[in-house]
């Protein structure tokens, strides 16, 4: 197998984006009900941190206009998007317009917005935030978990949406 090094020819920020894109991630909708409307954004920087206490981490660009609104809510919904949610992921990533684009969602009693037909729902409360350079890293304490068995997640890899396929017997 032949490999080609391309990072030296690219500006550092583009080289890093390309390097980070090698690692496949899921896509998570962060959403809440704020002032009588759903507010949300898509992130792929989401990871489990701790079982006790139950913590997850997300990061959001400091340039985001949506993130400060979501960071301030008492309860945030996190929905791991399903494979068929690519259009929703694209609309949640848009800077303007109806981010939910007619996709079905519901609101928890605490104001978390959860996407229907997702692979996983988490309702969370902000635990702490940290400086992450041009991003803010936020730890959230999980209040409630709903897992939907058999729902394939949406995957983002090398700047494209992908489907999961079995690698064979392991």
Tab-separated table of C-alpha atoms in Angstrom, residues 44-144:
chain	number	residue	atom	x	y	z
A	44	UNK	CA	-19.165	15.869	16.231
A	45	UNK	CA	-16.868	16.644	19.155
A	46	UNK	CA	-18.766	14.519	21.672
A	47	UNK	CA	-17.310	11.898	23.979
A	48	UNK	CA	-18.098	9.946	27.107
A	49	UNK	CA	-15.978	11.013	30.075
A	50	UNK	CA	-17.111	9.308	33.274
A	51	UNK	CA	-19.603	6.766	34.571
A	52	UNK	CA	-19.605	8.149	38.137
A	53	UNK	CA	-20.627	10.850	37.947
A	54	UNK	CA	-22.135	10.295	34.497
A	55	UNK	CA	-20.403	12.906	32.319
A	56	UNK	CA	-20.074	13.638	28.608
A	57	UNK	CA	-18.019	16.337	26.910
A	58	UNK	CA	-18.787	18.470	23.891
A	59	UNK	CA	-16.920	21.345	22.344
A	60	UNK	CA	-18.204	24.297	20.375
A	61	UNK	CA	-16.458	27.006	18.404
A	62	UNK	CA	-16.154	30.317	20.203
A	63	UNK	CA	-17.471	31.973	17.029
A	64	UNK	CA	-20.804	30.125	17.303
A	65	UNK	CA	-23.818	32.341	17.940
A	66	UNK	CA	-25.900	29.331	19.013
A	67	UNK	CA	-23.510	27.925	21.601
A	68	UNK	CA	-23.867	30.764	24.180
A	69	UNK	CA	-27.654	30.322	24.072
A	70	UNK	CA	-27.433	26.547	24.601
A	71	UNK	CA	-24.734	26.827	27.268
A	72	UNK	CA	-27.091	29.009	29.346
A	73	UNK	CA	-30.092	26.636	29.432
A	74	UNK	CA	-30.845	24.623	32.579
A	75	UNK	CA	-31.358	21.360	30.646
A	76	UNK	CA	-29.854	20.446	27.279
A	77	UNK	CA	-30.925	17.642	24.968
A	78	UNK	CA	-28.274	15.609	23.196
A	79	UNK	CA	-29.475	13.334	20.406
A	80	UNK	CA	-27.055	10.990	18.646
A	81	UNK	CA	-28.362	11.332	15.108
A	82	UNK	CA	-29.399	8.253	13.138
A	83	UNK	CA	-28.072	7.366	9.681
A	84	UNK	CA	-31.157	8.873	8.010
A	85	UNK	CA	-30.624	12.249	9.745
A	86	UNK	CA	-28.031	13.593	7.275
A	87	UNK	CA	-30.391	16.378	6.073
A	88	UNK	CA	-31.061	17.353	9.695
A	89	UNK	CA	-27.338	17.413	10.463
A	90	UNK	CA	-26.792	19.734	7.514
A	91	UNK	CA	-29.588	22.094	8.591
A	92	UNK	CA	-28.403	22.103	12.226
A	93	UNK	CA	-24.961	23.090	10.923
A	94	UNK	CA	-26.293	26.026	8.885
A	95	UNK	CA	-25.651	29.552	10.118
A	96	UNK	CA	-29.183	30.745	9.323
A	97	UNK	CA	-32.677	29.490	8.587
A	98	UNK	CA	-34.901	26.842	10.137
A	99	UNK	CA	-32.346	24.514	11.625
A	100	UNK	CA	-34.867	21.784	12.385
A	101	UNK	CA	-36.232	21.821	8.827
A	102	UNK	CA	-39.496	20.086	9.649
A	103	UNK	CA	-37.793	17.165	11.408
A	104	UNK	CA	-39.782	15.784	14.317
A	105	UNK	CA	-38.625	16.503	17.859
A	106	UNK	CA	-40.112	16.779	21.304
A	107	UNK	CA	-39.435	18.761	24.434
A	108	UNK	CA	-38.728	17.358	27.897
A	109	UNK	CA	-40.322	18.893	30.982
A	110	UNK	CA	-37.007	20.643	31.690
A	111	UNK	CA	-36.776	22.172	28.211
A	112	UNK	CA	-34.375	19.760	26.511
A	113	UNK	CA	-35.186	19.193	22.836
A	114	UNK	CA	-34.733	15.600	21.660
A	115	UNK	CA	-34.797	14.494	18.011
A	116	UNK	CA	-37.303	11.775	17.140
A	117	UNK	CA	-35.853	8.562	15.656
A	118	UNK	CA	-32.361	9.251	17.051
A	119	UNK	CA	-30.016	6.474	18.177
A	120	UNK	CA	-29.658	7.899	21.704
A	121	UNK	CA	-31.171	10.655	23.829
A	122	UNK	CA	-29.404	12.277	26.752
A	123	UNK	CA	-30.827	15.034	28.897
A	124	UNK	CA	-28.013	16.890	30.608
A	125	UNK	CA	-27.102	19.757	32.903
A	126	UNK	CA	-23.932	21.807	32.535
A	127	UNK	CA	-21.231	20.641	34.946
A	128	UNK	CA	-18.234	22.817	33.959
A	129	UNK	CA	-16.493	24.516	31.045
A	130	UNK	CA	-12.856	24.768	30.017
A	131	UNK	CA	-10.773	26.795	27.604
A	132	UNK	CA	-10.102	24.803	24.463
A	133	UNK	CA	-8.341	27.394	22.318
A	134	UNK	CA	-10.728	28.473	19.579
A	135	UNK	CA	-13.369	26.187	21.142
A	136	UNK	CA	-14.986	25.921	24.539
A	137	UNK	CA	-15.073	22.460	26.096
A	138	UNK	CA	-18.132	21.718	28.205
A	139	UNK	CA	-18.713	18.817	30.570
A	140	UNK	CA	-22.349	17.849	31.048
A	141	UNK	CA	-23.817	15.689	33.775
A	142	UNK	CA	-26.273	13.185	32.339
A	143	UNK	CA	-29.715	13.332	33.952
A	144	UNK	CA	-31.533	10.793	31.776
